[in-house]
Coordinates of N, CA and C in Angstrom, one line a residue:
X1 N 89.9 -54.8 22.1 CA 89.1 -55.8 22.0 C 89.3 -56.4 20.5
X2 N 89.7 -57.7 20.3 CA 89.7 -58.3 19.0 C 88.5 -58.2 18.2
X3 N 88.6 -58.1 16.9 CA 87.3 -58.1 16.1 C 86.6 -59.3 16.4
X4 N 87.1 -60.4 16.3 CA 86.6 -61.7 16.7 C 85.8 -61.9 17.9
X5 N 86.5 -61.4 18.8 CA 85.8 -61.4 20.4 C 84.6 -60.4 20.3
X6 N 84.8 -59.3 19.4 CA 83.4 -58.2 19.2 C 82.3 -59.2 18.7
X7 N 82.7 -59.9 17.7 CA 81.7 -60.5 17.0 C 80.8 -61.3 17.9
X8 N 81.6 -62.2 18.6 CA 81.0 -63.1 19.4 C 80.1 -62.6 20.6
X9 N 80.5 -61.4 21.1 CA 79.8 -60.6 22.1 C 78.6 -60.0 21.5
X10 N 78.6 -59.4 20.2 CA 77.6 -58.8 19.5 C 76.5 -59.8 19.4
X11 N 76.7 -61.1 18.8 CA 75.9 -62.1 18.6 C 75.1 -62.6 20.1
X12 N 76.1 -62.6 21.2 CA 75.5 -62.5 22.5 C 74.3 -61.9 22.9
X13 N 74.7 -60.5 22.6 CA 73.8 -59.5 23.1 C 72.6 -59.5 22.2
X14 N 72.8 -59.7 20.9 CA 71.7 -59.6 20.1 C 70.4 -60.9 20.5
X15 N 71.1 -62.1 20.8 CA 70.1 -63.2 21.2 C 69.8 -63.0 22.5
X16 N 70.4 -62.2 23.3 CA 69.7 -61.9 24.7 C 68.7 -60.9 24.7
X17 N 68.7 -59.8 23.7 CA 67.7 -58.8 23.7 C 66.8 -59.3 22.5
X18 N 67.1 -60.0 21.4 CA 66.1 -60.4 20.5 C 66.4 -59.3 19.3
X19 N 66.6 -58.1 19.4 CA 67.0 -57.2 18.6 C 67.6 -55.9 19.3
X20 N 68.4 -55.4 18.5 CA 69.3 -54.2 18.9 C 69.6 -53.2 17.9
X21 N 69.7 -52.0 18.2 CA 70.1 -51.0 17.3 C 71.4 -50.8 17.0
X22 N 72.0 -50.1 15.9 CA 73.4 -50.0 15.5 C 74.0 -49.0 16.6
X23 N 73.3 -47.9 17.0 CA 73.7 -46.8 17.8 C 74.0 -47.4 19.1
X24 N 73.3 -48.5 19.7 CA 73.4 -49.0 21.1 C 74.6 -49.8 21.0
X25 N 74.7 -50.6 20.0 CA 76.2 -51.5 19.9 C 77.4 -50.6 19.7
X26 N 77.0 -49.5 19.2 CA 78.4 -48.6 18.9 C 78.8 -48.0 20.4
X27 N 77.7 -47.7 21.0 CA 78.2 -47.2 22.3 C 78.5 -48.4 23.2
X28 N 78.0 -49.3 23.2 CA 78.3 -50.6 24.2 C 79.8 -51.1 23.9
X29 N 80.3 -51.2 22.5 CA 81.5 -51.7 22.2 C 82.7 -50.5 22.1
X30 N 82.1 -49.2 22.1 CA 83.0 -48.1 22.0 C 83.8 -48.1 20.6
X31 N 83.3 -48.4 19.6 CA 83.5 -48.1 18.2 C 82.4 -47.6 17.3
X32 N 82.8 -47.1 16.2 CA 82.0 -46.4 15.5 C 80.9 -47.1 14.9
X33 N 79.6 -46.3 14.6 CA 78.5 -46.9 13.9 C 78.9 -47.6 12.6
X34 N 79.8 -47.1 11.9 CA 80.0 -47.6 10.6 C 81.0 -49.1 10.9
X35 N 81.8 -49.1 11.9 CA 82.5 -50.4 12.3 C 81.4 -51.6 12.6
X36 N 80.3 -50.9 13.3 CA 79.3 -51.9 13.8 C 78.6 -52.6 12.6
X37 N 78.2 -51.5 11.6 CA 77.4 -52.1 10.5 C 78.3 -53.1 9.7
X38 N 79.6 -52.8 9.7 CA 80.4 -54.0 8.7 C 80.4 -55.0 9.6
X39 N 80.5 -54.9 10.8 CA 80.5 -56.3 11.8 C 79.2 -57.0 11.6
X40 N 78.0 -56.4 11.6 CA 76.5 -57.0 11.4 C 76.5 -57.6 9.9
X41 N 77.0 -56.8 8.9 CA 77.1 -57.2 7.6 C 77.9 -58.8 7.6
X42 N 79.0 -58.8 8.2 CA 79.8 -60.1 8.1 C 79.2 -61.2 9.0
X43 N 78.4 -60.8 10.3 CA 77.8 -61.9 11.1 C 76.3 -62.4 10.2
X44 N 75.9 -61.4 9.4 CA 74.6 -61.9 8.6 C 75.1 -62.9 7.7
X45 N 76.0 -62.5 6.8 CA 76.6 -63.4 5.8 C 77.1 -64.7 6.5
X46 N 77.4 -64.7 7.8 CA 77.9 -65.9 8.4 C 76.6 -66.7 8.9
X47 N 75.4 -66.1 8.9 CA 74.4 -66.9 9.4 C 74.2 -66.7 10.8
X48 N 74.8 -65.7 11.6 CA 74.9 -65.7 13.0 C 73.7 -64.7 13.6
X49 N 73.1 -63.8 12.5 CA 72.2 -62.9 12.9 C 71.4 -62.2 11.7
X50 N 70.5 -61.5 11.8 CA 69.8 -60.9 10.8 C 69.7 -59.4 10.7
X51 N 70.2 -58.7 9.6 CA 70.2 -57.2 9.6 C 68.7 -56.7 9.5
X52 N 68.5 -55.8 10.4 CA 67.1 -55.1 10.4 C 67.5 -53.8 10.0
X53 N 66.4 -52.7 10.1 CA 66.2 -51.6 9.7 C 67.0 -50.6 11.0
X54 N 68.4 -50.3 10.7 CA 69.0 -49.8 11.9 C 69.7 -50.6 12.7
X55 N 69.5 -51.9 12.6 CA 70.3 -52.8 13.7 C 70.5 -54.1 13.4
X56 N 70.0 -55.1 14.4 CA 70.1 -56.6 14.1 C 69.1 -57.3 14.8
X57 N 68.7 -58.4 14.3 CA 67.7 -59.3 15.0 C 68.2 -60.6 15.1
X58 N 68.0 -61.4 16.3 CA 68.2 -62.6 16.6 C 67.7 -63.5 15.5
X59 N 68.4 -64.5 15.0 CA 67.9 -65.6 14.3 C 67.2 -66.8 14.8
X60 N 67.3 -66.7 16.4 CA 66.7 -67.7 17.2 C 65.2 -67.4 17.1
X61 N 64.7 -66.3 16.5 CA 63.5 -66.1 16.1 C 62.4 -66.3 17.4
X62 N 62.9 -65.7 18.5 CA 62.2 -66.0 19.9 C 61.5 -64.6 20.5
X63 N 61.6 -63.6 19.7 CA 61.1 -62.5 20.3 C 59.7 -62.6 20.9
X64 N 58.8 -63.2 20.1 CA 57.6 -63.6 20.6 C 57.1 -64.9 19.9
X65 N 57.1 -66.1 20.7 CA 56.8 -67.3 19.9 C 55.7 -67.4 19.2
X66 N 55.9 -67.9 18.0 CA 54.7 -68.2 17.1 C 54.0 -69.4 17.5
X67 N 52.8 -69.2 17.3 CA 51.9 -70.4 17.6 C 52.2 -71.3 16.7
X68 N 52.4 -72.7 16.9 CA 52.7 -73.8 15.9 C 51.8 -73.9 14.9
X69 N 52.1 -74.3 13.7 CA 51.3 -74.5 12.7 C 49.8 -75.4 12.9
X70 N 50.0 -76.4 13.6 CA 49.0 -77.3 13.9 C 48.0 -76.6 14.7
X71 N 48.3 -75.9 15.6 CA 47.5 -75.1 16.6 C 46.6 -74.0 15.6
X72 N 47.4 -73.2 14.9 CA 46.7 -72.3 14.0 C 45.7 -72.9 13.1
X73 N 46.0 -74.0 12.6 CA 45.2 -74.9 11.7 C 43.7 -75.0 12.1
X74 N 43.6 -75.1 13.5 CA 42.5 -75.5 14.0 C 41.8 -74.4 15.0
X75 N 42.5 -73.3 14.8 CA 42.1 -71.9 15.3 C 41.1 -71.3 14.7
X76 N 39.9 -70.9 14.8 CA 38.9 -70.3 14.0 C 39.1 -70.8 12.6
X77 N 39.1 -72.1 12.6 CA 39.0 -72.9 11.3 C 38.0 -72.6 10.5
X78 N 36.7 -72.7 10.9 CA 35.6 -72.5 9.9 C 35.6 -71.1 9.3
X79 N 35.8 -70.1 10.1 CA 36.1 -68.7 9.6 C 37.2 -68.7 8.4
X80 N 38.4 -69.2 8.7 CA 39.4 -69.3 7.9 C 38.9 -70.0 6.7
X81 N 38.4 -71.2 6.5 CA 37.9 -71.8 5.6 C 37.0 -70.9 4.6
X82 N 36.1 -70.0 5.2 CA 35.2 -69.3 4.3 C 35.7 -68.2 3.7
X83 N 36.7 -67.5 4.4 CA 37.7 -66.5 4.1 C 38.4 -67.1 2.9
X84 N 38.9 -68.2 2.8 CA 40.0 -68.7 1.8 C 38.8 -69.0 0.7
X85 N 37.8 -69.4 0.8 CA 36.9 -69.8 -0.4 C 36.4 -68.5 -1.0
X86 N 36.3 -67.5 -0.3 CA 36.0 -66.1 -0.7 C 37.3 -65.4 -1.6
X87 N 38.5 -65.6 -1.1 CA 39.6 -65.3 -1.6 C 39.9 -66.0 -3.1
X88 N 39.7 -67.1 -3.1 CA 39.7 -67.9 -4.5 C 39.0 -67.3 -5.6
X89 N 37.9 -66.6 -5.0 CA 37.0 -65.9 -6.2 C 37.8 -64.8 -6.9
X90 N 38.8 -64.2 -6.2 CA 39.6 -63.1 -6.9 C 40.8 -63.5 -7.7
X91 N 41.0 -64.9 -7.8 CA 41.8 -65.6 -8.6 C 41.5 -65.8 -10.1
X92 N 42.3 -65.4 -11.1 CA 41.7 -65.7 -12.4 C 42.9 -66.4 -13.2
X93 N 42.5 -67.2 -14.2 CA 43.6 -67.9 -15.1 C 44.7 -67.1 -15.3
X94 N 45.7 -67.6 -15.3 CA 47.1 -67.0 -15.7 C 47.8 -65.8 -14.7
X95 N 46.7 -65.8 -13.6 CA 47.4 -64.7 -12.6 C 48.7 -65.2 -11.9
X96 N 49.5 -64.2 -11.5 CA 50.7 -64.5 -10.8 C 50.4 -64.1 -9.5
X97 N 50.4 -65.1 -8.5 CA 50.0 -64.7 -7.1 C 50.9 -65.0 -6.1
X98 N 51.0 -64.5 -4.8 CA 51.7 -65.0 -3.7 C 51.0 -65.4 -2.8
X99 N 51.3 -66.5 -2.1 CA 50.7 -67.0 -0.7 C 51.5 -67.1 0.4
X100 N 51.1 -66.4 1.5 CA 52.2 -66.5 2.5 C 51.9 -67.9 3.3
X101 N 52.6 -68.0 4.5 CA 52.6 -69.1 5.2 C 51.4 -69.4 6.3
X102 N 50.4 -68.5 6.1 CA 49.4 -68.6 7.1 C 48.5 -69.9 6.7
X103 N 47.8 -70.2 7.8 CA 46.8 -71.3 7.7 C 45.7 -71.1 6.7
X104 N 45.2 -69.7 6.5 CA 44.4 -69.4 5.7 C 44.8 -69.5 4.3
X105 N 46.0 -69.3 4.0 CA 46.7 -69.4 2.7 C 46.6 -70.9 2.3
X106 N 46.8 -71.7 3.3 CA 47.0 -73.3 3.0 C 45.6 -73.7 2.6
X107 N 44.4 -73.2 3.3 CA 43.1 -73.5 2.9 C 42.8 -73.2 1.5
X108 N 43.3 -72.0 1.2 CA 43.0 -71.4 -0.2 C 43.8 -72.5 -1.3
X109 N 45.1 -72.9 -1.0 CA 45.9 -73.8 -1.6 C 45.3 -75.2 -1.9
X110 N 44.4 -75.6 -0.8 CA 43.8 -77.0 -0.9 C 42.6 -76.9 -1.8
X111 N 42.0 -75.7 -1.8 CA 40.7 -75.6 -2.6 C 40.7 -75.0 -3.9
X112 N 41.9 -74.2 -4.2 CA 42.0 -73.6 -5.5 C 41.9 -74.5 -6.6
X113 N 41.1 -74.2 -7.7 CA 40.8 -75.1 -8.6 C 42.5 -75.3 -9.6
X114 N 42.4 -76.3 -10.4 CA 43.7 -76.5 -11.3 C 43.6 -75.6 -12.4
X115 N 44.0 -74.4 -12.2 CA 44.2 -73.4 -13.2 C 45.4 -73.1 -13.6
X116 N 45.8 -72.8 -14.9 CA 47.0 -72.1 -15.1 C 47.5 -70.8 -14.4
X117 N 48.2 -71.1 -13.3 CA 48.4 -70.0 -12.5 C 50.2 -70.2 -12.0
X118 N 50.7 -68.9 -11.7 CA 52.1 -69.0 -11.1 C 51.8 -68.8 -9.8
X119 N 52.2 -69.5 -8.6 CA 52.0 -69.3 -7.4 C 53.6 -69.1 -6.8
X120 N 53.8 -68.0 -6.1 CA 55.1 -68.0 -5.4 C 54.8 -68.2 -3.7
X121 N 55.4 -68.7 -3.1 CA 55.2 -68.9 -1.6 C 56.6 -69.3 -0.9
X122 N 56.4 -68.9 0.4 CA 57.5 -69.2 1.2 C 56.8 -70.4 2.3
X123 N 55.9 -70.7 2.1 CA 55.3 -72.0 2.9 C 55.5 -73.4 2.4
X124 N 56.2 -74.2 3.3 CA 56.0 -75.6 2.7 C 54.7 -76.3 2.6
X125 N 54.0 -76.0 3.4 CA 52.5 -76.5 3.3 C 52.0 -76.2 2.1
X126 N 51.9 -74.8 1.8 CA 51.2 -74.4 0.6 C 51.8 -74.9 -0.8
X127 N 53.4 -74.9 -0.8 CA 53.9 -75.7 -1.9 C 53.4 -77.1 -2.0
X128 N 53.6 -77.9 -1.1 CA 53.1 -79.4 -1.0 C 51.6 -79.6 -1.6
X129 N 50.8 -78.7 -1.0 CA 49.5 -78.9 -1.5 C 49.3 -78.6 -2.9
X130 N 49.8 -77.5 -3.4 CA 49.7 -77.0 -4.8 C 50.5 -78.0 -5.7
X131 N 51.4 -78.8 -5.1 CA 52.1 -79.8 -6.0 C 51.2 -80.8 -6.6
X132 N 50.1 -81.0 -6.0 CA 49.1 -82.0 -6.5 C 48.3 -81.5 -8.0
X133 N 48.5 -80.2 -8.2 CA 47.7 -79.6 -9.4 C 48.7 -79.4 -10.5
X134 N 48.5 -79.9 -11.6 CA 49.3 -80.0 -12.8 C 49.4 -78.7 -13.5
X135 N 48.5 -77.9 -13.4 CA 48.4 -76.6 -14.3 C 49.1 -75.6 -13.5
X136 N 49.4 -75.7 -12.1 CA 49.9 -74.4 -11.3 C 51.4 -74.6 -11.1
X137 N 52.0 -73.7 -11.7 CA 53.4 -73.3 -11.4 C 53.9 -73.0 -10.1
X138 N 54.6 -73.6 -9.2 CA 54.8 -73.3 -8.0 C 56.2 -73.0 -7.6
X139 N 56.6 -71.7 -7.3 CA 57.8 -71.2 -7.0 C 58.0 -71.2 -5.5
X140 N 59.2 -71.7 -4.9 CA 59.2 -71.3 -3.3 C 60.4 -70.6 -3.1
X141 N 60.4 -69.8 -2.2 CA 61.5 -68.7 -2.0 C 62.7 -69.4 -1.4
X142 N 62.6 -70.5 -0.5 CA 64.0 -70.6 0.0 C 64.0 -69.9 1.3
X143 N 65.1 -70.2 2.1 CA 65.5 -69.3 3.2 C 65.8 -70.1 4.5
X144 N 65.8 -69.5 5.6 CA 65.8 -70.2 7.0 C 64.2 -70.5 7.3
X145 N 64.5 -72.0 7.7 CA 63.1 -72.6 8.0 C 62.6 -72.2 9.3
X146 N 61.4 -71.6 9.6 CA 60.9 -71.2 11.0 C 60.0 -72.6 11.1
X147 N 60.4 -73.4 11.8 CA 59.7 -74.6 12.2 C 58.4 -74.6 12.6
X148 N 58.1 -73.6 13.5 CA 56.6 -73.3 14.2 C 55.6 -72.9 12.9
X149 N 56.0 -72.3 12.0 CA 55.2 -72.0 11.0 C 55.4 -72.7 9.7
X150 N 56.3 -73.5 9.4 CA 57.0 -74.1 8.6 C 56.8 -73.2 7.2
X151 N 57.6 -72.2 7.4 CA 58.0 -71.2 6.5 C 59.3 -70.8 6.4
X152 N 59.7 -70.2 4.9 CA 61.0 -69.7 5.0 C 61.0 -68.3 5.2
X153 N 62.0 -68.0 6.1 CA 62.2 -66.5 6.3 C 63.6 -66.0 6.3
X154 N 64.1 -65.0 6.4 CA 65.5 -64.5 6.5 C 66.0 -63.9 5.4
X155 N 67.4 -63.5 5.2 CA 67.9 -62.7 4.0 C 67.6 -63.6 2.5
X156 N 67.8 -65.0 2.7 CA 67.7 -65.4 1.3 C 66.3 -65.4 0.7
X157 N 65.1 -65.6 1.8 CA 63.8 -65.5 1.5 C 63.4 -64.0 1.0
X158 N 64.2 -63.2 1.6 CA 63.9 -61.7 1.2 C 64.5 -61.2 -0.1
X159 N 65.5 -62.0 -0.3 CA 66.2 -61.5 -1.4 C 65.5 -62.2 -2.8
X160 N 65.1 -63.5 -2.5 CA 64.0 -64.4 -3.6 C 62.9 -63.6 -3.8
X161 N 62.3 -62.9 -2.8 CA 61.1 -62.2 -3.1 C 61.4 -60.8 -4.0
X162 N 62.5 -60.4 -3.8 CA 62.9 -58.9 -4.4 C 63.0 -59.2 -5.8
X163 N 63.2 -60.6 -6.3 CA 63.4 -60.8 -7.8 C 62.2 -61.0 -8.7
X164 N 61.0 -61.1 -8.0 CA 59.7 -61.3 -8.6 C 58.6 -60.1 -8.4
X165 N 57.7 -60.1 -9.3 CA 56.5 -59.2 -9.3 C 55.2 -60.0 -9.4
X166 N 54.3 -59.8 -8.6 CA 53.1 -60.5 -8.8 C 51.7 -59.7 -8.8
X167 N 50.8 -60.2 -9.5 CA 49.6 -59.6 -9.6 C 48.9 -59.2 -8.2
X168 N 48.8 -60.4 -7.4 CA 48.2 -60.4 -6.2 C 49.1 -61.1 -5.1
X169 N 49.1 -60.4 -3.7 CA 49.6 -61.3 -2.8 C 48.4 -61.4 -1.7
X170 N 48.2 -62.6 -1.2 CA 47.1 -63.2 -0.3 C 47.9 -63.4 0.9
X171 N 47.8 -62.6 2.0 CA 48.3 -63.0 3.2 C 47.5 -62.6 4.5
X172 N 48.0 -63.1 5.6 CA 47.4 -62.9 7.0 C 48.5 -62.3 7.8
X173 N 48.0 -62.2 9.0 CA 48.9 -61.4 10.1 C 48.5 -61.9 11.4
X174 N 49.3 -61.4 12.5 CA 49.0 -61.7 13.8 C 47.9 -60.5 14.5
X175 N 48.0 -59.2 13.8 CA 47.2 -58.3 14.4 C 46.8 -57.2 13.2
X176 N 45.5 -56.7 13.3 CA 45.2 -55.7 12.5 C 44.6 -54.4 13.4
X177 N 45.3 -53.2 13.4 CA 44.9 -52.1 14.4 C 44.7 -50.9 13.2
X178 N 43.6 -50.2 13.6 CA 43.3 -49.1 12.8 C 44.3 -47.8 12.5
X179 N 44.9 -47.8 13.7 CA 46.1 -46.9 13.8 C 47.4 -47.3 13.4
X180 N 47.7 -48.5 13.9 CA 49.0 -48.9 14.0 C 49.3 -50.0 12.8
X181 N 48.3 -50.2 12.1 CA 48.5 -51.0 10.9 C 48.7 -52.5 11.1
X182 N 49.1 -53.2 10.1 CA 49.3 -54.7 10.1 C 50.4 -55.0 11.1
X183 N 50.7 -56.1 11.9 CA 51.7 -56.5 12.7 C 51.8 -57.9 12.8
X184 N 52.9 -58.4 13.1 CA 53.4 -59.8 13.2 C 54.1 -60.3 14.6
X185 N 54.2 -61.5 14.7 CA 54.8 -61.8 15.9 C 56.3 -61.7 16.3
X186 N 56.9 -61.8 15.1 CA 58.3 -61.4 15.2 C 58.8 -60.7 14.1
X187 N 60.2 -60.3 14.0 CA 60.6 -59.4 13.0 C 61.0 -60.2 11.6
X188 N 61.5 -61.4 11.8 CA 61.7 -62.0 10.6 C 60.5 -62.3 9.7
X189 N 59.4 -62.9 10.5 CA 58.1 -62.8 9.7 C 57.6 -61.7 9.0
X190 N 57.7 -60.4 9.9 CA 57.3 -59.1 9.4 C 58.1 -58.6 8.5
X191 N 59.5 -58.8 8.2 CA 60.4 -58.4 7.0 C 59.9 -59.2 5.7
X192 N 59.6 -60.4 5.9 CA 59.3 -61.3 4.7 C 57.8 -60.5 4.2
X193 N 56.9 -60.5 5.1 CA 55.6 -59.8 4.5 C 55.7 -58.3 4.2
X194 N 56.6 -57.7 4.7 CA 56.6 -56.4 4.2 C 57.2 -56.4 2.8
X195 N 58.0 -57.3 2.3 CA 58.6 -57.7 1.1 C 57.5 -58.0 0.1
X196 N 56.6 -58.8 0.7 CA 55.5 -59.4 -0.3 C 54.5 -58.4 -0.6
X197 N 54.2 -57.5 0.4 CA 53.4 -56.3 0.1 C 53.9 -55.3 -1.1
X198 N 55.2 -55.2 -0.9 CA 56.0 -54.2 -1.9 C 56.2 -54.6 -3.3
X199 N 55.7 -56.2 -3.5 CA 56.0 -56.6 -4.7 C 54.7 -56.9 -5.5
X200 N 53.8 -56.5 -4.9 CA 52.3 -57.0 -5.7 C 51.5 -55.8 -6.1
X201 N 50.8 -55.9 -7.1 CA 50.0 -54.9 -7.5 C 48.7 -54.6 -6.6
X202 N 48.3 -55.7 -6.1 CA 47.0 -55.7 -5.2 C 47.3 -56.5 -4.1
X203 N 47.1 -56.0 -2.7 CA 47.2 -56.5 -1.5 C 45.9 -56.9 -0.9
X204 N 45.6 -58.3 -0.9 CA 44.6 -58.8 -0.2 C 44.8 -59.5 1.3
X205 N 44.3 -58.9 2.3 CA 44.7 -59.2 3.6 C 43.4 -60.2 3.9
X206 N 44.0 -61.3 4.6 CA 43.0 -62.5 5.0 C 43.0 -62.4 6.6
X207 N 42.0 -62.0 7.3 CA 42.0 -61.8 8.7 C 40.6 -62.1 9.3
X208 N 40.8 -63.2 10.3 CA 39.4 -63.4 11.1 C 39.2 -62.3 11.9
X209 N 38.2 -62.0 12.4 CA 37.7 -60.8 13.2 C 38.4 -60.9 14.6
X210 N 38.9 -62.0 15.1 CA 39.7 -61.9 16.3 C 40.9 -61.0 16.2
X211 N 41.6 -60.8 14.9 CA 42.7 -60.3 14.7 C 42.5 -58.7 14.8
X212 N 41.2 -58.3 14.7 CA 41.2 -56.7 14.5 C 41.4 -56.0 15.9
X213 N 41.9 -55.0 16.2 CA 42.2 -54.3 17.3 C 43.5 -54.9 18.2
X214 N 44.1 -55.8 17.4 CA 45.3 -56.3 17.9 C 46.6 -55.8 17.3
X215 N 47.8 -55.3 18.5 CA 48.7 -55.1 17.7 C 49.8 -55.9 18.4
X216 N 50.4 -56.6 17.3 CA 51.4 -57.6 17.8 C 52.7 -57.1 17.8
X217 N 53.9 -57.9 18.0 CA 55.4 -57.6 18.1 C 55.8 -56.3 17.2
X218 N 55.8 -56.8 15.9 CA 56.3 -55.8 14.9 C 55.6 -55.6 13.8
X219 N 55.8 -54.2 13.5 CA 54.9 -53.5 12.5 C 55.2 -54.2 11.1
X220 N 54.2 -54.6 10.5 CA 54.5 -54.8 9.0 C 54.3 -53.9 8.0
X221 N 53.1 -53.2 8.1 CA 52.8 -52.2 6.8 C 51.6 -51.3 7.5
X222 N 51.5 -50.2 7.0 CA 50.2 -49.4 7.2 C 48.9 -50.1 6.3
X223 N 47.6 -49.9 7.1 CA 46.6 -50.3 6.3 C 46.4 -49.6 5.0
X224 N 47.0 -48.4 4.8 CA 46.8 -47.8 3.3 C 47.4 -48.5 2.3
X225 N 48.1 -49.4 2.6 CA 48.9 -50.3 1.5 C 48.0 -51.5 1.1
X226 N 46.8 -51.6 2.1 CA 46.0 -53.0 1.8 C 44.7 -52.3 0.8
X227 N 44.5 -53.2 -0.2 CA 43.5 -52.9 -1.3 C 42.2 -53.6 -0.7
X228 N 42.2 -54.9 -0.3 CA 40.9 -55.7 0.1 C 41.3 -56.3 1.4
X229 N 40.4 -56.4 2.3 CA 40.3 -57.3 3.3 C 39.2 -58.3 3.4
X230 N 39.5 -59.5 3.6 CA 38.3 -60.5 3.7 C 38.2 -61.1 5.3
X231 N 37.2 -60.8 5.8 CA 37.1 -61.2 7.1 C 35.7 -61.8 7.4
X232 N 35.6 -62.3 8.7 CA 34.3 -63.0 8.9 C 33.1 -62.0 9.4
X233 N 31.9 -62.5 9.5 CA 30.9 -61.4 9.8 C 30.8 -61.0 11.2
X234 N 31.5 -61.5 12.1 CA 31.7 -61.1 13.4 C 32.4 -59.8 13.6
X235 N 33.2 -59.2 12.4 CA 33.9 -58.0 12.8 C 32.9 -56.8 13.3
X236 N 33.4 -56.3 14.3 CA 32.6 -55.0 14.6 C 32.2 -54.0 13.6
X237 N 30.8 -53.6 13.6 CA 30.2 -52.6 12.5 C 31.3 -51.3 12.6
X238 N 31.5 -50.9 13.7 CA 32.5 -49.7 13.8 C 33.5 -50.0 13.1
X239 N 34.4 -50.8 13.3 CA 35.5 -51.2 12.7 C 35.4 -51.2 11.2
X240 N 34.3 -52.1 10.6 CA 34.1 -52.3 9.3 C 33.9 -50.8 8.6
X241 N 33.0 -50.0 9.2 CA 32.9 -48.6 8.7 C 34.1 -47.8 8.4
X242 N 35.0 -48.1 9.6 CA 36.2 -47.2 9.4 C 37.0 -47.6 8.5
X243 N 37.0 -49.0 8.1 CA 38.1 -49.4 7.1 C 37.3 -48.9 5.8
X244 N 36.1 -49.0 5.6 CA 35.5 -48.7 4.3 C 35.6 -47.0 4.0
X245 N 35.7 -46.3 5.1 CA 36.0 -44.9 4.9 C 37.3 -44.5 4.6
X246 N 38.2 -45.4 5.0 CA 39.5 -45.2 4.4 C 39.7 -45.8 2.9
X247 N 38.5 -46.3 2.3 CA 38.9 -46.6 1.0 C 39.3 -48.2 0.7
X248 N 39.3 -48.9 1.8 CA 39.7 -50.0 1.6 C 38.2 -51.1 1.4
X249 N 38.3 -51.9 0.4 CA 37.1 -52.9 0.1 C 37.2 -53.8 1.2
X250 N 36.0 -54.0 2.0 CA 35.9 -55.0 2.9 C 34.7 -56.2 2.5
X251 N 35.4 -57.2 2.6 CA 34.1 -58.4 2.3 C 34.1 -59.3 3.7
X252 N 32.9 -59.5 3.9 CA 32.8 -60.2 5.0 C 32.0 -61.6 4.6
X253 N 32.5 -62.7 5.3 CA 31.7 -64.0 5.0 C 31.3 -64.9 6.2

């Protein structure tokens, strides 16, 4: 099989499965794992797929469809607004912060005072909202546009995040599980949020009570990496106590 033919077949397999490991591709095409890794590197550079830990992920971003942004904006809206207002209290002048592409982060952007801040984001909505505030410097990651979430994901977004360090990251997620940690609907979003957590001194998770006990498609991080959780008052008392017992500060609004 010619290399060009193998490339096309690899892309086809990755798109069909959503994600696949190097070892599986090696066995499927009867070539060494090193050859597959080189193939995947070339295909990622060509924008045909995305490398993952030990494999590759489809850039179709269809492993588990994201809820469109306009739907997320109105789901549990009151809880998200209260969470956002509480999160803003943790921001001080000259802070360097990161806001993800969640609807809660957008509520934060809409209500944060016009302070001298540096805000890094992968969200079109957040960047647009903050552009109205003269004292706030806004840095956008760039990358592949995920249309449902209006966010930038993929290798360029990840590399952009790797060049910065922030005081605080404010992010949300699809699921918060006491044993399995934070999770997202697909690997492209999960990888970006994993990078966000790794580049911040303090990690603040914004999660309404409906997200607790949920395990979404892709693992993002363990709860041990979270410093503070801001949620609504409907969180189960047992869950609240278990989080606090782990040394996580939990604020309910």
